[in-house]
mmCIF file of C-alpha atoms in Angstrom:
data_model
loop_
_atom_site.group_PDB
_atom_site.id
_atom_site.type_symbol
_atom_site.label_atom_id
_atom_site.label_comp_id
_atom_site.label_asym_id
_atom_site.label_seq_id
_atom_site.Cartn_x
_atom_site.Cartn_y
_atom_site.Cartn_z
ATOM 1 C CA MET A 1 -56.465 -14.513 57.390
ATOM 2 C CA ARG A 2 -54.039 -12.542 55.368
ATOM 3 C CA TYR A 3 -51.379 -14.224 53.235
ATOM 4 C CA ARG A 4 -48.049 -12.610 52.511
ATOM 5 C CA SER A 5 -46.703 -13.274 48.991
ATOM 6 C CA ARG A 6 -43.190 -14.597 48.779
ATOM 7 C CA LEU A 7 -40.872 -12.659 46.469
ATOM 8 C CA SER A 8 -38.500 -14.816 44.452
ATOM 9 C CA ALA A 9 -34.938 -13.529 44.048
ATOM 10 C CA PHE A 10 -31.639 -14.594 42.583
ATOM 11 C CA THR A 11 -28.956 -15.671 44.928
ATOM 12 C CA LEU A 12 -25.512 -14.134 44.679
ATOM 13 C CA ILE A 13 -24.116 -17.351 43.235
ATOM 14 C CA GLU A 14 -26.765 -17.399 40.497
ATOM 15 C CA LEU A 15 -25.969 -13.791 39.553
ATOM 16 C CA LEU A 16 -22.265 -14.577 39.374
ATOM 17 C CA VAL A 17 -22.973 -17.583 37.137
ATOM 18 C CA VAL A 18 -25.050 -15.427 34.745
ATOM 19 C CA ILE A 19 -22.350 -12.742 34.646
ATOM 20 C CA ALA A 20 -19.703 -15.370 33.972
ATOM 21 C CA ILE A 21 -21.738 -16.829 31.092
ATOM 22 C CA ILE A 22 -22.224 -13.369 29.564
ATOM 23 C CA ALA A 23 -18.502 -12.650 29.866
ATOM 24 C CA ILE A 24 -17.612 -15.947 28.186
ATOM 25 C CA LEU A 25 -20.038 -15.298 25.324
ATOM 26 C CA ALA A 26 -18.686 -11.783 24.887
ATOM 27 C CA ALA A 27 -15.114 -13.071 24.800
ATOM 28 C CA ILE A 28 -16.120 -15.535 22.080
ATOM 29 C CA LEU A 29 -18.284 -13.215 19.986
ATOM 30 C CA PHE A 30 -16.387 -9.899 20.099
ATOM 31 C CA PRO A 31 -13.406 -11.196 18.041
ATOM 32 C CA VAL A 32 -15.874 -12.629 15.529
ATOM 33 C CA PHE A 33 -17.620 -9.274 15.249
ATOM 34 C CA ALA A 34 -14.262 -7.513 14.893
ATOM 35 C CA GLN A 35 -13.213 -9.879 12.098
ATOM 36 C CA ALA A 36 -16.532 -9.360 10.320
ATOM 37 C CA ARG A 37 -16.136 -5.582 10.588
ATOM 38 C CA GLU A 38 -12.582 -5.803 9.240
ATOM 39 C CA LYS A 39 -13.787 -8.036 6.408
ATOM 40 C CA ALA A 40 -16.173 -5.270 5.355
ATOM 41 C CA ARG A 41 -13.364 -2.723 5.464
ATOM 42 C CA GLN A 42 -11.189 -5.045 3.395
ATOM 43 C CA ALA A 43 -13.890 -5.293 0.728
ATOM 44 C CA SER A 44 -14.090 -1.502 0.562
ATOM 45 C CA CYS A 45 -10.290 -1.246 0.423
ATOM 46 C CA LEU A 46 -10.176 -3.870 -2.330
ATOM 47 C CA SER A 47 -12.742 -1.878 -4.315
ATOM 48 C CA ASN A 48 -10.549 1.235 -4.034
ATOM 49 C CA ALA A 49 -7.511 -0.766 -5.119
ATOM 50 C CA ARG A 50 -9.371 -2.189 -8.113
ATOM 51 C CA GLN A 51 -10.310 1.304 -9.296
ATOM 52 C CA LEU A 52 -6.719 2.471 -8.943
ATOM 53 C CA GLY A 53 -5.609 -0.490 -11.040
ATOM 54 C CA THR A 54 -8.161 0.407 -13.715
ATOM 55 C CA ALA A 55 -7.016 4.048 -13.636
ATOM 56 C CA SER A 56 -3.404 2.969 -14.145
ATOM 57 C CA MET A 57 -4.393 0.824 -17.114
ATOM 58 C CA MET A 58 -6.220 3.805 -18.620
ATOM 59 C CA TYR A 59 -3.122 5.944 -18.061
ATOM 60 C CA ALA A 60 -0.988 3.385 -19.902
ATOM 61 C CA GLN A 61 -3.402 3.354 -22.837
ATOM 62 C CA ASP A 62 -3.118 7.136 -23.123
ATOM 63 C CA TYR A 63 0.688 7.205 -22.847
ATOM 64 C CA ASP A 64 1.991 4.746 -25.426
ATOM 65 C CA GLU A 65 1.558 1.639 -23.257
ATOM 66 C CA ILE A 66 3.836 3.039 -20.520
ATOM 67 C CA TRP A 67 2.725 2.284 -16.971
ATOM 68 C CA VAL A 68 2.406 5.162 -14.556
ATOM 69 C CA GLY A 69 5.719 5.997 -12.883
ATOM 70 C CA SER A 70 6.404 6.305 -9.184
ATOM 71 C CA TYR A 71 7.366 10.003 -9.186
ATOM 72 C CA PHE A 72 8.386 12.855 -11.463
ATOM 73 C CA PHE A 73 10.604 15.887 -10.634
ATOM 74 C CA PRO A 74 10.584 18.203 -13.709
ATOM 75 C CA ASN A 75 13.007 20.643 -12.016
ATOM 76 C CA THR A 76 15.559 18.187 -10.589
ATOM 77 C CA TRP A 77 15.459 16.166 -7.381
ATOM 78 C CA GLY A 78 13.845 17.760 -4.354
ATOM 79 C CA GLN A 79 12.579 20.832 -6.216
ATOM 80 C CA CYS A 80 8.974 21.949 -6.695
ATOM 81 C CA PRO A 81 6.976 20.295 -8.113
ATOM 82 C CA ARG A 82 7.063 16.649 -7.196
ATOM 83 C CA PHE A 83 4.409 14.643 -9.036
ATOM 84 C CA THR A 84 3.649 11.171 -7.690
ATOM 85 C CA TRP A 85 1.830 8.176 -9.109
ATOM 86 C CA MET A 86 -1.226 9.409 -7.198
ATOM 87 C CA ASP A 87 -1.120 12.776 -8.985
ATOM 88 C CA LEU A 88 -0.823 11.005 -12.343
ATOM 89 C CA THR A 89 -3.710 8.590 -11.802
ATOM 90 C CA GLN A 90 -6.062 10.954 -9.944
ATOM 91 C CA PRO A 91 -7.473 12.510 -13.169
ATOM 92 C CA TYR A 92 -8.729 9.055 -14.154
ATOM 93 C CA VAL A 93 -10.686 8.506 -10.939
ATOM 94 C CA ARG A 94 -11.579 12.123 -10.034
ATOM 95 C CA ASN A 95 -11.660 11.111 -6.398
ATOM 96 C CA THR A 96 -8.771 11.462 -3.972
ATOM 97 C CA GLN A 97 -10.560 9.356 -1.342
ATOM 98 C CA LEU A 98 -9.955 6.195 -3.389
ATOM 99 C CA PHE A 99 -6.283 6.334 -2.409
ATOM 100 C CA ALA A 100 -7.184 5.688 1.228
ATOM 101 C CA CYS A 101 -7.790 2.325 2.864
ATOM 102 C CA PRO A 102 -10.720 2.291 5.353
ATOM 103 C CA SER A 103 -8.637 0.129 7.684
ATOM 104 C CA ALA A 104 -6.004 2.882 7.899
ATOM 105 C CA PRO A 105 -7.926 6.137 7.386
ATOM 106 C CA THR A 106 -5.251 8.283 9.058
ATOM 107 C CA ARG A 107 -2.249 6.910 7.101
ATOM 108 C CA ASN A 108 -1.277 10.136 5.322
ATOM 109 C CA PHE A 109 1.075 11.279 2.568
ATOM 110 C CA VAL A 110 2.704 14.635 3.438
ATOM 111 C CA ALA A 111 5.578 16.232 1.502
ATOM 112 C CA ASP A 112 5.710 19.926 2.345
ATOM 113 C CA SER A 113 9.130 20.590 0.804
ATOM 114 C CA THR A 114 7.968 19.836 -2.750
ATOM 115 C CA ARG A 115 4.226 20.576 -2.544
ATOM 116 C CA LEU A 116 3.457 23.308 -0.035
ATOM 117 C CA GLY A 117 3.268 26.657 -1.849
ATOM 118 C CA CYS A 118 4.131 24.908 -5.127
ATOM 119 C CA PRO A 119 2.094 26.509 -7.978
ATOM 120 C CA PRO A 120 1.851 23.420 -10.264
ATOM 121 C CA ILE A 121 0.544 21.268 -7.390
ATOM 122 C CA GLU A 122 -1.789 24.030 -6.215
ATOM 123 C CA ALA A 123 -3.112 24.297 -9.770
ATOM 124 C CA LEU A 124 -4.156 20.660 -9.522
ATOM 125 C CA PHE A 125 -5.606 20.577 -6.012
ATOM 126 C CA GLY A 126 -6.090 24.157 -4.821
ATOM 127 C CA VAL A 127 -4.584 25.995 -1.861
ATOM 128 C CA PRO A 128 -3.267 24.574 0.394
ATOM 129 C CA ALA A 129 -2.042 21.806 -1.873
ATOM 130 C CA LEU A 130 -3.115 18.238 -1.250
ATOM 131 C CA GLY A 131 -0.334 16.159 0.259
ATOM 132 C CA THR A 132 0.881 18.798 2.706
ATOM 133 C CA SER A 133 0.735 19.144 6.476
ATOM 134 C CA ALA A 134 -1.998 21.732 5.998
ATOM 135 C CA ARG A 135 -3.999 19.256 3.903
ATOM 136 C CA PRO A 136 -2.783 15.643 4.269
ATOM 137 C CA TRP A 137 -3.593 13.094 1.581
ATOM 138 C CA ALA A 138 -4.908 9.814 2.992
ATOM 139 C CA LEU A 139 -2.772 7.138 1.302
ATOM 140 C CA GLY A 140 -3.131 3.461 2.134
ATOM 141 C CA PHE A 141 -1.276 1.990 -0.845
ATOM 142 C CA MET A 142 2.347 1.718 -1.937
ATOM 143 C CA TYR A 143 3.764 1.515 -5.470
ATOM 144 C CA ASN A 144 6.109 -1.355 -6.383
ATOM 145 C CA GLU A 145 9.381 0.186 -7.580
ATOM 146 C CA SER A 146 11.408 -2.924 -6.681
ATOM 147 C CA TYR A 147 14.932 -1.559 -6.764
ATOM 148 C CA ASN A 148 17.599 -4.178 -6.038
ATOM 149 C CA ASP A 149 21.157 -2.985 -5.548
ATOM 150 C CA HIS A 150 22.745 -6.413 -5.103
ATOM 151 C CA PRO A 151 25.680 -6.901 -7.534
ATOM 152 C CA ALA A 152 24.054 -10.037 -8.923
ATOM 153 C CA TRP A 153 21.142 -7.903 -10.099
ATOM 154 C CA CYS A 154 22.541 -4.404 -10.526
ATOM 155 C CA ASN A 155 25.441 -4.408 -12.983
ATOM 156 C CA ASP A 156 24.815 -0.995 -14.566
ATOM 157 C CA PRO A 157 26.813 2.011 -13.224
ATOM 158 C CA THR A 158 23.848 4.302 -13.925
ATOM 159 C CA GLY A 159 21.588 2.138 -11.788
ATOM 160 C CA ASN A 160 19.032 1.753 -14.560
ATOM 161 C CA ASN A 161 19.286 -2.032 -14.521
ATOM 162 C CA CYS A 162 18.641 -2.089 -10.786
ATOM 163 C CA TYR A 163 14.909 -1.510 -11.189
ATOM 164 C CA HIS A 164 12.965 -4.705 -11.734
ATOM 165 C CA GLY A 165 9.450 -3.785 -10.611
ATOM 166 C CA MET A 166 7.023 -1.397 -12.262
ATOM 167 C CA VAL A 167 9.605 1.254 -13.230
ATOM 168 C CA THR A 168 12.551 1.462 -15.615
ATOM 169 C CA HIS A 169 13.995 4.494 -13.804
ATOM 170 C CA ALA A 170 15.982 6.714 -16.182
ATOM 171 C CA LEU A 171 14.259 5.722 -19.431
ATOM 172 C CA PHE A 172 14.013 8.884 -21.596
ATOM 173 C CA VAL A 173 15.364 11.064 -18.752
ATOM 174 C CA SER A 174 18.477 12.098 -20.686
ATOM 175 C CA ALA A 175 16.216 13.575 -23.352
ATOM 176 C CA LEU A 176 14.299 15.578 -20.751
ATOM 177 C CA GLY A 177 17.218 17.682 -19.527
ATOM 178 C CA THR A 178 17.338 18.104 -15.752
ATOM 179 C CA THR A 179 14.307 15.936 -15.115
ATOM 180 C CA VAL A 180 14.549 13.252 -12.423
ATOM 181 C CA ALA A 181 11.925 10.554 -12.680
ATOM 182 C CA ASP A 182 11.105 6.930 -12.106
ATOM 183 C CA ILE A 183 9.441 6.215 -15.428
ATOM 184 C CA GLY A 184 6.976 3.345 -15.577
ATOM 185 C CA ALA A 185 7.806 0.170 -17.462
ATOM 186 C CA THR A 186 6.218 -0.399 -20.829
ATOM 187 C CA MET A 187 3.446 -2.956 -21.010
ATOM 188 C CA ALA A 188 5.703 -5.044 -23.259
ATOM 189 C CA GLN A 189 8.336 -5.154 -20.488
ATOM 190 C CA LEU A 190 5.842 -6.743 -18.103
ATOM 191 C CA GLU A 191 6.522 -10.356 -18.955
ATOM 192 C CA GLU A 192 4.057 -11.726 -16.389
ATOM 193 C CA PRO A 193 1.558 -8.913 -15.635
ATOM 194 C CA ALA A 194 -0.958 -11.208 -13.937
ATOM 195 C CA ASN A 195 1.712 -12.199 -11.404
ATOM 196 C CA THR A 196 3.432 -8.815 -10.926
ATOM 197 C CA ILE A 197 2.353 -6.605 -8.026
ATOM 198 C CA ALA A 198 1.819 -2.962 -9.006
ATOM 199 C CA TYR A 199 0.310 -1.596 -5.769
ATOM 200 C CA THR A 200 -0.239 -3.068 -2.349
ATOM 201 C CA ASP A 201 -1.618 -2.162 1.046
ATOM 202 C CA GLY A 202 1.380 -0.364 2.448
ATOM 203 C CA ASN A 203 2.881 1.611 5.292
ATOM 204 C CA PRO A 204 6.445 2.986 5.160
ATOM 205 C CA ASN A 205 6.777 3.299 8.930
ATOM 206 C CA CYS A 206 8.178 0.599 11.171
ATOM 207 C CA PRO A 207 6.309 -0.308 13.266
ATOM 208 C CA HIS A 208 3.289 0.358 11.078
ATOM 209 C CA ASN A 209 1.978 3.492 12.746
ATOM 210 C CA ASP A 210 0.031 6.255 11.037
ATOM 211 C CA ASN A 211 2.704 8.936 11.220
ATOM 212 C CA PRO A 212 2.666 11.091 8.064
ATOM 213 C CA SER A 213 5.304 10.315 5.443
ATOM 214 C CA GLY A 214 6.354 11.460 1.989
ATOM 215 C CA THR A 215 7.057 7.876 0.926
ATOM 216 C CA VAL A 216 4.833 6.565 -1.865
ATOM 217 C CA ALA A 217 6.596 3.342 -2.867
ATOM 218 C CA ILE A 218 7.902 -0.012 -1.787
ATOM 219 C CA PHE A 219 11.368 0.916 -2.930
ATOM 220 C CA ARG A 220 13.960 -1.783 -2.286
ATOM 221 C CA TYR A 221 13.325 -5.405 -3.095
ATOM 222 C CA PRO A 222 13.182 -7.499 -1.056
ATOM 223 C CA ARG A 223 14.102 -5.306 1.938
ATOM 224 C CA ASP A 224 10.810 -3.393 1.759
ATOM 225 C CA THR A 225 8.656 -6.423 0.957
ATOM 226 C CA ASP A 226 7.465 -9.263 3.169
ATOM 227 C CA VAL A 227 9.897 -11.798 1.656
ATOM 228 C CA GLU A 228 13.453 -12.566 2.774
ATOM 229 C CA VAL A 229 14.938 -13.898 -0.469
ATOM 230 C CA ASP A 230 14.922 -12.709 -4.077
ATOM 231 C CA THR A 231 14.182 -14.751 -7.183
ATOM 232 C CA ARG A 232 17.822 -15.806 -7.431
ATOM 233 C CA GLY A 233 17.733 -17.279 -3.953
ATOM 234 C CA ILE A 234 19.871 -14.528 -2.396
ATOM 235 C CA SER A 235 18.914 -14.085 1.255
ATOM 236 C CA TYR A 236 18.175 -10.706 2.826
ATOM 237 C CA GLN A 237 17.143 -12.125 6.178
ATOM 238 C CA GLY A 238 17.162 -9.471 8.879
ATOM 239 C CA SER A 239 16.974 -6.600 6.381
ATOM 240 C CA GLY A 240 13.926 -4.353 6.561
ATOM 241 C CA CYS A 241 10.981 -4.052 8.918
ATOM 242 C CA TYR A 242 10.285 -6.913 11.324
ATOM 243 C CA ILE A 243 7.301 -6.757 13.663
ATOM 244 C CA GLY A 244 7.119 -9.407 16.375
ATOM 245 C CA GLY A 245 9.897 -11.318 14.638
ATOM 246 C CA ILE A 246 7.939 -11.535 11.370
ATOM 247 C CA LYS A 247 9.059 -9.806 8.162
ATOM 248 C CA TYR A 248 6.566 -7.177 6.966
ATOM 249 C CA GLY A 249 8.664 -4.586 5.179
ATOM 250 C CA ARG A 250 6.336 -1.882 3.915
ATOM 251 C CA VAL A 251 3.595 -4.396 3.172
ATOM 252 C CA ALA A 252 0.720 -3.610 5.527
ATOM 253 C CA LYS A 253 -1.185 -6.774 6.415
ATOM 254 C CA ARG A 254 -3.996 -4.808 7.968
ATOM 255 C CA HIS A 255 -6.926 -7.049 7.020
ATOM 256 C CA ASN A 256 -6.846 -9.922 9.490
ATOM 257 C CA GLU A 257 -3.169 -10.473 8.606
ATOM 258 C CA THR A 258 -3.824 -10.271 4.850
ATOM 259 C CA PHE A 259 -3.164 -7.455 2.386
ATOM 260 C CA ASN A 260 -4.752 -6.327 -0.856
ATOM 261 C CA ALA A 261 -2.595 -6.300 -3.979
ATOM 262 C CA VAL A 262 -3.211 -4.767 -7.398
ATOM 263 C CA PHE A 263 -1.495 -6.686 -10.188
ATOM 264 C CA ALA A 264 -0.139 -5.225 -13.419
ATOM 265 C CA ASP A 265 -2.994 -6.626 -15.491
ATOM 266 C CA GLY A 266 -5.474 -4.659 -13.335
ATOM 267 C CA HIS A 267 -6.902 -7.491 -11.240
ATOM 268 C CA THR A 268 -6.825 -7.388 -7.446
ATOM 269 C CA LYS A 269 -6.415 -10.085 -4.839
ATOM 270 C CA ALA A 270 -6.065 -10.485 -1.089
ATOM 271 C CA LEU A 271 -2.823 -12.221 -0.101
ATOM 272 C CA ARG A 272 -1.505 -13.545 3.187
ATOM 273 C CA GLN A 273 2.089 -13.839 1.980
ATOM 274 C CA SER A 274 3.672 -12.682 -1.256
ATOM 275 C CA ARG A 275 6.207 -14.644 -3.303
ATOM 276 C CA PRO A 276 9.565 -13.243 -4.463
ATOM 277 C CA ASN A 277 8.655 -13.432 -8.164
ATOM 278 C CA GLN A 278 5.575 -11.263 -7.624
ATOM 279 C CA TRP A 279 7.794 -8.210 -7.078
ATOM 280 C CA THR A 280 9.639 -8.378 -10.416
ATOM 281 C CA ARG A 281 8.218 -7.897 -13.910
ATOM 282 C CA TYR A 282 10.060 -10.880 -15.367
ATOM 283 C CA LEU A 283 8.797 -14.335 -16.196
ATOM 284 C CA ASP A 284 10.573 -15.998 -13.290
#
C-alpha cells in the first residue's frame, strides 16, 4: 500500500495576517531608524560646528580679541572681492567640508557676482573660485549678525547701534576708506558669551529648501530667528519665515526639530527653541 504525504500550506487568511504584522512592525520601526540615523547626522554636524567655534576663537586671539566679522568688501559694496566669515575662519580649519551639515549636504553658498573670476578669491581657493555656481560651497550654518532696526533699539543715524549680535558693523570702517564691512564685536563687548549664539544651523530660504544662496547670516533680529519678541518685549509676530504656522526664520531645525548652536565662548549645544536674549551680546 502506498501512502501519499500531505503537504502543509498557509491559508490566504494566515498569509494576510503575517503581512499585516510585518507592515505594522515596519510602520513602528522605520521612524525609529530614521530618528537614529538623524541623531548620527546631528552628532557629525555638532562636531563640525564645534570646530568652527574653535576656529573663530583662534581668529579672535590673532586679531586683538575681535570676533570674526560676517563679511568684508575691501572695494565697496558689491565689488570683488567679497570675503565672508567662512573665508576668514577657513585657514584655521584647513577644511571647507566642515562648513557643511550632513543633514543638509546640498545647502550651498553661491555668490557669482563677487567671487566668480575674482583674483583674490581665486588666490585662496583656486579656479573656479569656491562659492560660485561653478563650484558651490556647502554651507549649513548661519552667522548671527542680529540687526534690529526698531526705533527702540536703533537710535543712531549711521545704523551702527542697530547691531546687537556678533558684529559692531562700521567699527574702524571710516579709517579704511571705501571699505564696507560688518566687523566682529570685541570679546569685551560680549557681556554674556556663554549665552550668545554666534552660529546656528541655518537656511536663508523659506520654505527651507536647498536652493543656492549668497546669504551667510541671520541678519535681522528677531525677524530671521525663531522667536517672535525681542528682549524688550516688542512683538514681531508674523514677521519672517513661518512654516506650518510655526516661526522658524532662518534657523534650520533639521535634527528631529532641533538645531545646533555655537555660542560665543566656543561651546556648542542642540536647542529646540532659542530665547530672545540668546541673539544679543548683552547681559539681558
